Coordinates of C-alpha atoms and ligand atoms in Angstrom, one line a residue:
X1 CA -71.0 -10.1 47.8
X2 CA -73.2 -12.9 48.0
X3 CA -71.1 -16.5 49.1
X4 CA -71.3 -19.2 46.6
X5 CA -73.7 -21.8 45.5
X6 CA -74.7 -24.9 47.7
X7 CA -73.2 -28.2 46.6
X8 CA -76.2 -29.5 46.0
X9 CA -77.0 -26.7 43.6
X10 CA -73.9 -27.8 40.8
X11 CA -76.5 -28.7 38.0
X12 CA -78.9 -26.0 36.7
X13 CA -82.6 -27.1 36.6
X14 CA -84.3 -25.6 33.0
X15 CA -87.6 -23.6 33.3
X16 CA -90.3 -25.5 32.1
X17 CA -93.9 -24.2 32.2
X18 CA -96.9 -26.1 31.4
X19 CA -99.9 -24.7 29.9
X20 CA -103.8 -25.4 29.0
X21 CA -102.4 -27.5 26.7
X22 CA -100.3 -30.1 28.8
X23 CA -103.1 -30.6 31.4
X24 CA -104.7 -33.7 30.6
X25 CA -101.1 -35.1 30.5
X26 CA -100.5 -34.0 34.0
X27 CA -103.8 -34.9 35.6
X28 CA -102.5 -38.6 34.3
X29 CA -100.7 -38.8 37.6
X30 CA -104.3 -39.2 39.2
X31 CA -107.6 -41.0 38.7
X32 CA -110.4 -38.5 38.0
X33 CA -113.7 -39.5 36.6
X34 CA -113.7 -37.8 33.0
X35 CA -116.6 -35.8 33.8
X36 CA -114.5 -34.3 36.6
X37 CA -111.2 -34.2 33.7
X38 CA -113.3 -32.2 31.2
X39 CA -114.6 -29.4 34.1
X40 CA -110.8 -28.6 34.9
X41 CA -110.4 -28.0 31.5
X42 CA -113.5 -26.0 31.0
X43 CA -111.9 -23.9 34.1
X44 CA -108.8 -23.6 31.9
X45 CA -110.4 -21.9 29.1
X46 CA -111.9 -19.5 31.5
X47 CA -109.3 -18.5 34.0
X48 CA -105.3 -18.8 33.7
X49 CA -103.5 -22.0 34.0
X50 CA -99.5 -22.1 33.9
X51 CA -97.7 -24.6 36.7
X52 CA -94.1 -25.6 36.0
X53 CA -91.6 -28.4 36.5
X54 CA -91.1 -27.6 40.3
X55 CA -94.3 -27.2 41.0
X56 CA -95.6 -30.4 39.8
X57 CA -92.4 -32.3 41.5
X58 CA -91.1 -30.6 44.1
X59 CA -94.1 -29.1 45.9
X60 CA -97.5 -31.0 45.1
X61 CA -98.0 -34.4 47.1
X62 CA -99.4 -36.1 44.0
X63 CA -100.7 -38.7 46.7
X64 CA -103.6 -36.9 48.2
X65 CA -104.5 -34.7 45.0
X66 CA -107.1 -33.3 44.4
X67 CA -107.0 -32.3 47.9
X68 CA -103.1 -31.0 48.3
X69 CA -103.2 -27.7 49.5
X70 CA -100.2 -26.6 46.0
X71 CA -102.2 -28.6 44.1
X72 CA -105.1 -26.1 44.4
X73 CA -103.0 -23.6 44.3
X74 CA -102.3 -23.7 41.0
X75 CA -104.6 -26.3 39.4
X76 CA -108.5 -25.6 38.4
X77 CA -111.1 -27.1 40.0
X78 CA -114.6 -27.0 39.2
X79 CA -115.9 -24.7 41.5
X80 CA -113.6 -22.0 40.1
X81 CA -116.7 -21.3 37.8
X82 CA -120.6 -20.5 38.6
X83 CA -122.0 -24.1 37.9
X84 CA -124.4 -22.9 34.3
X85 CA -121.2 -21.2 33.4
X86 CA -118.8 -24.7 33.8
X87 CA -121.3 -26.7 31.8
X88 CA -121.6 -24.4 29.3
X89 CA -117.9 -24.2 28.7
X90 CA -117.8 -28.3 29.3
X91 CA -120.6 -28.5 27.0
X92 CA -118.7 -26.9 24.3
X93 CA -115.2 -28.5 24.9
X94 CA -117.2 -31.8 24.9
X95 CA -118.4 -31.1 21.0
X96 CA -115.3 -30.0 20.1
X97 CA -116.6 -26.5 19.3
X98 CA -114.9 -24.2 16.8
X99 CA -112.2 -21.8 18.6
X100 CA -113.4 -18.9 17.9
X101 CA -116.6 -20.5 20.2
X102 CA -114.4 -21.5 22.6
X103 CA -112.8 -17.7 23.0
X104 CA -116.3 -15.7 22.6
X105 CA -118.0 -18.1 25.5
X106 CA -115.0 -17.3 27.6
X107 CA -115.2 -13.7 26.9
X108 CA -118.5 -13.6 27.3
X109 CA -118.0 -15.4 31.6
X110 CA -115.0 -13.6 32.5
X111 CA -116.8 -10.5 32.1
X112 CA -119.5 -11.3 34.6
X113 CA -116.4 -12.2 37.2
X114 CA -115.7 -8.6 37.9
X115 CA -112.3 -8.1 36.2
X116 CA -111.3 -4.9 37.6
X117 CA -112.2 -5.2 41.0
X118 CA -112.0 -1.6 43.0
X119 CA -111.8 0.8 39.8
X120 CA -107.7 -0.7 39.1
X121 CA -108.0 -0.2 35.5
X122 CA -109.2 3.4 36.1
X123 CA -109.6 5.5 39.5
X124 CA -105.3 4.6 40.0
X125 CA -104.2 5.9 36.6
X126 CA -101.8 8.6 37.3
X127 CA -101.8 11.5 34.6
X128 CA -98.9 13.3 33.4
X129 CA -98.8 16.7 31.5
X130 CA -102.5 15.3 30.3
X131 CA -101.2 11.8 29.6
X132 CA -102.4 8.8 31.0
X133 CA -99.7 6.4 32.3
X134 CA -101.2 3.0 32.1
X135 CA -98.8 1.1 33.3
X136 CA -98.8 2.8 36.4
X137 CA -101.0 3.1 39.5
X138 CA -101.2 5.4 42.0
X139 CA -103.5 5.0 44.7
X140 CA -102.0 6.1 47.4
X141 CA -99.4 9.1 47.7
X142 CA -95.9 8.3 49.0
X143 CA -96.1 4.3 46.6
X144 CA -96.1 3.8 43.2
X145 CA -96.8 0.7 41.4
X146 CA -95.0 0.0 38.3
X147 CA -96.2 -2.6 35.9
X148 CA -93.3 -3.6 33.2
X149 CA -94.4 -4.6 29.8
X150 CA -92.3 -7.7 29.9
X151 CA -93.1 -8.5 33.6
X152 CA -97.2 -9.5 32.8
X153 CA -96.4 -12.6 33.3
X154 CA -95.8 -15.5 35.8
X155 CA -93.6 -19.0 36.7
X156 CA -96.9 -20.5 37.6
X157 CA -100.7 -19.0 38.1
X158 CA -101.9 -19.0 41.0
X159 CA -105.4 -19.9 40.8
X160 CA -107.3 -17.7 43.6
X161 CA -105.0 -14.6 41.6
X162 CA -107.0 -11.1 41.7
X163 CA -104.5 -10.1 38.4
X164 CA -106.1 -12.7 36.4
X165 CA -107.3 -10.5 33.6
X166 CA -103.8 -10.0 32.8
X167 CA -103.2 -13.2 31.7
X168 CA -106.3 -14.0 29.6
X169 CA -107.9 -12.9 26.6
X170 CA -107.8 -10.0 25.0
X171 CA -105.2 -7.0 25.7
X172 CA -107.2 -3.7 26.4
X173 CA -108.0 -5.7 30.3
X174 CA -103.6 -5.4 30.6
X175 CA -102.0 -3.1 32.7
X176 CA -98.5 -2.6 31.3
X177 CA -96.1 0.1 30.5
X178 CA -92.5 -0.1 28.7
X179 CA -92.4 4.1 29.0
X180 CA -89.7 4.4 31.5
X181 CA -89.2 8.0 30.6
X182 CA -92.3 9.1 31.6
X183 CA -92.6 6.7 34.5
X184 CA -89.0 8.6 35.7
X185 CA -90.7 12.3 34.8
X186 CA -94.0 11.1 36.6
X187 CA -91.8 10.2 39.7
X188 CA -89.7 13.9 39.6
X189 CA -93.0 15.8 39.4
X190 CA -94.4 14.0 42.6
X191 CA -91.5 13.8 45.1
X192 CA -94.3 12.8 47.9
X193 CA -93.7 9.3 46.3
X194 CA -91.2 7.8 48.3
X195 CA -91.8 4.3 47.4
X196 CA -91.8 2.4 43.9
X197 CA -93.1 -1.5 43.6
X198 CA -92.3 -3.2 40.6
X199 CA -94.8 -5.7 40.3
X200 CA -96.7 -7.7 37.4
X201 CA -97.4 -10.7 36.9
X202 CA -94.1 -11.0 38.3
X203 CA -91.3 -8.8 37.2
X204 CA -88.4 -11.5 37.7
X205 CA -89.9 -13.5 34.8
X206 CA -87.8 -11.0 33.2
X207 CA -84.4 -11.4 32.6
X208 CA -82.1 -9.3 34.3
X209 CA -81.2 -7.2 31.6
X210 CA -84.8 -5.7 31.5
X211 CA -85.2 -5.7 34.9
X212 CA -81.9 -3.8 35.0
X213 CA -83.8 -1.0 32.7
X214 CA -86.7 -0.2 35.4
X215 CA -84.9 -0.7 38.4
X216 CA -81.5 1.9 37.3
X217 CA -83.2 5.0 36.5
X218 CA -85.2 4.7 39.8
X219 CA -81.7 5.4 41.6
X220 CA -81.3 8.3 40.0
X221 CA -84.6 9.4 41.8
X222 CA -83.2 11.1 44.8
X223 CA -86.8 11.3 46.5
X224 CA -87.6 7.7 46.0
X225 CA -86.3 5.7 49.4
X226 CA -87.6 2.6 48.8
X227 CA -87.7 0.0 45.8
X228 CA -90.2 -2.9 46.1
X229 CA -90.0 -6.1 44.1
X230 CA -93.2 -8.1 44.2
X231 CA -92.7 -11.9 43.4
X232 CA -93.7 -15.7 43.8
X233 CA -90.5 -16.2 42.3
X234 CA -89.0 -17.5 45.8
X235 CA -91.7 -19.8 46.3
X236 CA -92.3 -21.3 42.6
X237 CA -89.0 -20.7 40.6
X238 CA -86.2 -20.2 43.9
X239 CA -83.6 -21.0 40.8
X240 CA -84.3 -17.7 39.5
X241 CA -81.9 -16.8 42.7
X242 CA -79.4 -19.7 42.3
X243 CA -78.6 -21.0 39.1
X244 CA -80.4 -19.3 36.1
X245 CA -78.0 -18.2 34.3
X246 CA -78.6 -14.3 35.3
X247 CA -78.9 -15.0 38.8
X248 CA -76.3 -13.8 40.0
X249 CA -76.3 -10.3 37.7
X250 CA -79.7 -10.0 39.8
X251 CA -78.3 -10.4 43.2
X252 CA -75.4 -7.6 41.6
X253 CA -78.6 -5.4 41.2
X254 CA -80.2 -6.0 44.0
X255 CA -76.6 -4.9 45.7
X256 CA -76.5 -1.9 43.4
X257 CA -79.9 -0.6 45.1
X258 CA -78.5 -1.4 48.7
X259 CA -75.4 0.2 47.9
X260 CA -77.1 3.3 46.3
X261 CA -78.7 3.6 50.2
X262 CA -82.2 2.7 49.6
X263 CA -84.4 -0.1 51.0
X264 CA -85.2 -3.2 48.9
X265 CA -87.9 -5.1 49.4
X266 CA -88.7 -8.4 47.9
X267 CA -92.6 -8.5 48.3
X268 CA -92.3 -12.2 48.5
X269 CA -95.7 -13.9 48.1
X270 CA -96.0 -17.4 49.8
X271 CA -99.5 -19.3 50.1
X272 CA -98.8 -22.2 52.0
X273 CA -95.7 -23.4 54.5
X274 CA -95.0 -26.3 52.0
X275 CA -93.4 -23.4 49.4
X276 CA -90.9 -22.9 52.4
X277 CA -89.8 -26.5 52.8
X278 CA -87.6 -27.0 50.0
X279 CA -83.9 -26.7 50.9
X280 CA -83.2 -24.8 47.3
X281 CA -86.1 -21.7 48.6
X282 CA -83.4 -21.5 52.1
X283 CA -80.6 -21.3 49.7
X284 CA -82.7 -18.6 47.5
X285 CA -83.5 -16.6 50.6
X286 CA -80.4 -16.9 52.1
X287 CA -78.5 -15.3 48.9
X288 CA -81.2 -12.7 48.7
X289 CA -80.6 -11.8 52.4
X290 CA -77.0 -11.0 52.1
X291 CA -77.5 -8.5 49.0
X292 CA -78.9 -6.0 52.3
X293 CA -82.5 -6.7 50.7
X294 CA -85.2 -7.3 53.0
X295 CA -87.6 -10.1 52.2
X296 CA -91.3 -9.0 53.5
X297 CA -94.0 -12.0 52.9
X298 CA -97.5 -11.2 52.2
X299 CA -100.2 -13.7 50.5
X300 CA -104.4 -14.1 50.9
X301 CA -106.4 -16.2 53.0
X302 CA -108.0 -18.7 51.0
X303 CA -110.5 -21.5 51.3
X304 CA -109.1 -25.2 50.8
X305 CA -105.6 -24.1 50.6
X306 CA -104.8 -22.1 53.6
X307 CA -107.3 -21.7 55.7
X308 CA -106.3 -22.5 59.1
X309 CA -104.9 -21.1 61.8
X310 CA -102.0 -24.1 62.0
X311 CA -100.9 -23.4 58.5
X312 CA -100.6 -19.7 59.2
X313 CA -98.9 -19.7 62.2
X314 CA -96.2 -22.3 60.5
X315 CA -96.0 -19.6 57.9
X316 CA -95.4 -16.9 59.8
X317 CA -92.8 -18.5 62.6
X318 CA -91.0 -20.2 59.0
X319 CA -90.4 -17.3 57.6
X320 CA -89.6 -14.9 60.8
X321 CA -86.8 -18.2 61.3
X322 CA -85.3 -17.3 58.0
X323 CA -84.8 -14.0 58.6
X324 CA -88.0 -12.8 56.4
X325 CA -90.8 -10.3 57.4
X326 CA -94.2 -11.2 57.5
X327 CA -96.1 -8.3 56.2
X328 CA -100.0 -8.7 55.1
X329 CA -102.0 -11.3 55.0
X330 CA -105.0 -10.6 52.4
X331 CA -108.5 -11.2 52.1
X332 CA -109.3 -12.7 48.8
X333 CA -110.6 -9.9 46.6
X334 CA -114.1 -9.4 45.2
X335 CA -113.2 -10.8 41.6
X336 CA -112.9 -13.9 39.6
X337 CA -113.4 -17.3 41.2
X338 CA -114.1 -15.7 44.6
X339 CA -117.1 -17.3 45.2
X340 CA -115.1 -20.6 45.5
X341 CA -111.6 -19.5 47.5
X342 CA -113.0 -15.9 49.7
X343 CA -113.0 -17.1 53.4
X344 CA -116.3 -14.8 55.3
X345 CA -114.2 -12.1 57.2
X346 CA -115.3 -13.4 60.7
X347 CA -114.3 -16.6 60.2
X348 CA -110.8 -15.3 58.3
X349 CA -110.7 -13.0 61.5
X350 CA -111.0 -16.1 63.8
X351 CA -107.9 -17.5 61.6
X352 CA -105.9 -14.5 61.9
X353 CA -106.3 -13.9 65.5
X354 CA -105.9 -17.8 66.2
X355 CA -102.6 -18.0 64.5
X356 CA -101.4 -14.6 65.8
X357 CA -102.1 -15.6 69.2
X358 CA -99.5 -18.6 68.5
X359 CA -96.2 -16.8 66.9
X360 CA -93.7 -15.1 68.8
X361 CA -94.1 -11.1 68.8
X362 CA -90.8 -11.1 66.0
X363 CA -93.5 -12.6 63.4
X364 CA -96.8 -10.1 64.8
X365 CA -95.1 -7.8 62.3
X366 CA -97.6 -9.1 60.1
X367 CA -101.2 -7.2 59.5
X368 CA -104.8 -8.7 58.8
X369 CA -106.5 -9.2 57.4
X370 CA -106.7 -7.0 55.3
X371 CA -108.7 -5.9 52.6
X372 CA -107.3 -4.0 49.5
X373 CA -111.0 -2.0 48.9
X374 CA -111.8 1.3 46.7
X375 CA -111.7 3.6 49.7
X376 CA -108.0 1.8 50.8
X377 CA -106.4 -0.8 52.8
X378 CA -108.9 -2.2 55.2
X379 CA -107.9 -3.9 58.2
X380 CA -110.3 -6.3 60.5
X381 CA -109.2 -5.8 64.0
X382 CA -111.9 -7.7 65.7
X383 CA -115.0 -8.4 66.8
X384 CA -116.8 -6.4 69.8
X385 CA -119.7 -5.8 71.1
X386 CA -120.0 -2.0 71.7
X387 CA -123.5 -0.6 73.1
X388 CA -125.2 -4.1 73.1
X389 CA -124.3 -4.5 69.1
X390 CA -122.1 -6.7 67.8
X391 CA -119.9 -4.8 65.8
X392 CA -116.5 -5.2 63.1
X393 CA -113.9 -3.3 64.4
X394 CA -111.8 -1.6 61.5
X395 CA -109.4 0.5 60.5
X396 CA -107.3 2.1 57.4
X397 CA -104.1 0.8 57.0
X398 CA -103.7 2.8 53.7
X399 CA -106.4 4.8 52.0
X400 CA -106.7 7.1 49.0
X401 CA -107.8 10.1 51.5
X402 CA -105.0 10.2 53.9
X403 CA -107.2 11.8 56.3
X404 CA -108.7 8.5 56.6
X405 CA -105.7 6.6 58.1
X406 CA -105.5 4.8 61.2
X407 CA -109.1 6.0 62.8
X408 CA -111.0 2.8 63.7
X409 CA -115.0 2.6 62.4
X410 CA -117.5 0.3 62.8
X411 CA -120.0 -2.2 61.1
X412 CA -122.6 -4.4 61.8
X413 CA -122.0 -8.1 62.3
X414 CA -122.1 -10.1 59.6
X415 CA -121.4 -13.7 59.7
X416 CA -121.2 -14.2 55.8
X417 CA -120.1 -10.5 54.4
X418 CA -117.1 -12.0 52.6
X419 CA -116.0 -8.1 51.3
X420 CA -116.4 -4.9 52.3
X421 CA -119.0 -4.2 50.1
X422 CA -120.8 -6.6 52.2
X423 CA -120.6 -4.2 55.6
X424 CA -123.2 -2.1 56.7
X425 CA -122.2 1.4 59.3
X426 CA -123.3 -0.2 62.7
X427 CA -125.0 1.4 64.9
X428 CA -127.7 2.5 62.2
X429 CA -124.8 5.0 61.1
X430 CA -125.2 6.2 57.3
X431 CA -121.2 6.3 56.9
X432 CA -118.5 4.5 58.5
X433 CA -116.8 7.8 58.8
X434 CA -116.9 11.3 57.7
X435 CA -115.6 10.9 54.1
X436 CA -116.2 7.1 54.4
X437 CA -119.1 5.6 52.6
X438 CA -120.9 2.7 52.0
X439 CA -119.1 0.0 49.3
Ligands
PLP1 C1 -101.0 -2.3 48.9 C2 -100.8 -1.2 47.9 C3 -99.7 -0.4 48.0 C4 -98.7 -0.5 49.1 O1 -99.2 -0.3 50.4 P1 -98.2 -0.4 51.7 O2 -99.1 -0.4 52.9 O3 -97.3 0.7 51.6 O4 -97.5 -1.7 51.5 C5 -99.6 0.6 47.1 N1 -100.5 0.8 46.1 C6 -101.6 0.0 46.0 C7 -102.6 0.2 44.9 C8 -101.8 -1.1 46.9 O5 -102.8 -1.9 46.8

């Protein structure tokens, strides 16, 4: 059992989440010319805005905004959008166009921002006795993912997310499933799947209760070993763990998993060392720790929030000191405002290495970066020069062909590729590998 709550932790904060709506209130705590005012709000017709209470108080340094690093991480800023497509949306909000306007101009931009980035809405859907299981993907064969109808949501957006069609607009872009029957058959037909991740949005936006509803008839599962739990819950809501008013029934579950002799994982997303400051995100983690679950940290590289090698490195040795596993660090994917956040992968290399270089072997559990691509999980090992040719040295962490794991490949410098897409075979190769093509 999990020991009892912190002093400092008798009165129980409420959830409060601010939308689209309540942004020109916030952005009162700053002085922005209103030109600069209307573009974030263009931005927030476009893309997803949510930030809540804690956010705004706890975390964001309202005295160097717009620059704060959690600022950016879940406010818009204007070059979220390609510039024609800002003023067009400006140019509207500024006429006070008609909503229906408003929602068809929106449509109309997030569709040329790639919304389904590496086939997800339709080379992962598993099929079962001829039906397809949209809520789930399966990309590669011993993990599930698991996308819970009530979990498509978040306790704040953050803005660089690669999920952000599930938050927008209009409902055939959501993956989402509330068919745990078939999710439980799907998983008894394919006992190669060893591993099940919960994820969203951010399943612990639900309530225990539901959460209780996926998690359960996973245990009775006997080939699936390992349950993951991805959340930014720990960084942008740590009362979820302390004093909501379920929190402790989720710890109970999270025992009940333990107990039941599998692995939990809380696939704990964190940005920025900031998120692990606050005493109440110890307390959270702490309490999470002594259910037996395992709290693995993952997040993406992204321009003018985290892209240095002293912020990483502070990550990484923070969250190794609180008894949490760094596990990937991302390359921001080839969708939505990546134009302004995606870091070129030399340069995110250079981060990577520079920070690795700093941490203690305990935190060099962590991989990267890496890039979650069509083909798999690439991984930038490095830069080399091979033959007189300076070359990317790579490999498969994960891939759909299994065959493809682990062998390292090779592609042509390129100082501003930004995605795999962007790599060429080097050596005047026509594949990376056997079974490996181009983009
Ligand atoms: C990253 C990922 C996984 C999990 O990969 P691990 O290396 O086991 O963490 C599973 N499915 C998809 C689609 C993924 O992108």
């Amino acid at each position: 059992m999990s020991s009892a709550l912190h002093p400092a932790l008798q009165t129980r904060p409420r959830y409060r989440a601010f939308t689209p709506r309540d942004l020109d209130g916030l952005l009162d705590r700053v002085s922005l010319p209103p030109a600069e005012r209307l573009a974030l709000r263009a931005v927030s017709a476009v893309l997803p805005f949510r930030t809540n209470s804690y956010v705004v108080d706890e975390l964001i340094d309202w005295s160097v905004v717009p620059d704060d690093p959690v600022f950016r991480l879940t406010f818009p800023q204007s070059g979220m959008l390609p510039a024609h497509d800002l003023r067009r949306m400006a140019d509207l909000l500024a006429q006070d166009a008609a909503a229906a306007e408003v929602r068809h101009a929106a449509h109309e931009i997030r569709m040329r921002l790639n919304p389904h980035p590496s086939g997800q809405l339709d080379a992962n859907v598993p099929v079962h006795e001829g039906r397809r299981l949209t809520g789930l993907q399966h990309k590669y064969s011993e993990t599930v993912l698991i996308f819970p109808r009530q979990g498509q949501t978040c306790h704040a957006y953050c803005t660089y997310c690669f999920r952000w069609p599930q938050f927008v607009g209009e409902s055939e872009l959501r993956i989402a499933t509330d068919d745990i029957a078939a999710t439980s058959a799907y998983l008894r037909a394919h006992p190669e799947v060893t591993s099940t991740l919960i994820t969203g949005g951010d399943p612990l936006v639900m309530s225990t209760e539901v959460l209780r509803r996926y998690v359960e008839p996973l245990l009775a599962i006997d080939t699936v070993r390992s349950v993951r739990i991805g959340t930014k819950a720990l960084a942008f809501w740590p009362y979820r763990f302390l004093t909501d008013r379920d929190a402790d029934d989720l710890l109970r579950l999270f025992e009940k998993v333990v107990a039941s002799g599998r692995h939990l994982a809380l696939m704990a997303h964190f940005t920025h060392p900031r998120e692990l400051r606050p005493p109440v995100v110890r307390e959270a983690m702490r309490r999470v720790r002594d259910t037996g679950a395992v709290i693995r940290c993952q997040g993406p590289l992204v321009a003018g929030i985290n892209d240095s090698a002293e912020a990483w490195a502070e990550l990484w040795e923070e969250t190794t000191a609180l008894g949490a596993v760094p596990y990937y660090q991302f390359v921001e994917r080839d969708t939505g405002p990546q134009g302004y956040f995606g870091v070129p992968l030399a340069r995110g290399h250079a981060i990577f290495r520079d920070a690795y270089a700093r941490v203690s072997g305990l935190a060099r559990t962590v991989r990267g970066p890496v890039m979650s691509a069509m083909p798999g999980k690439v991984c930038v090992d490095g830069i080399a020069e091979v033959a007189g040719e300076k070359v990317f040295v790579l490999h498969l962490i994960q891939a759909r062909d299994p065959e493809l794991v682990d062998r390292p490949f090779f592609a042509a410098y390129d100082e501003g590729a930004t995605w795999f897409t962007d790599l060429k075979p080097a050596f005047g190769a026509e594949r990376f590998l056997p079974g490996l093509e181009v983009g």
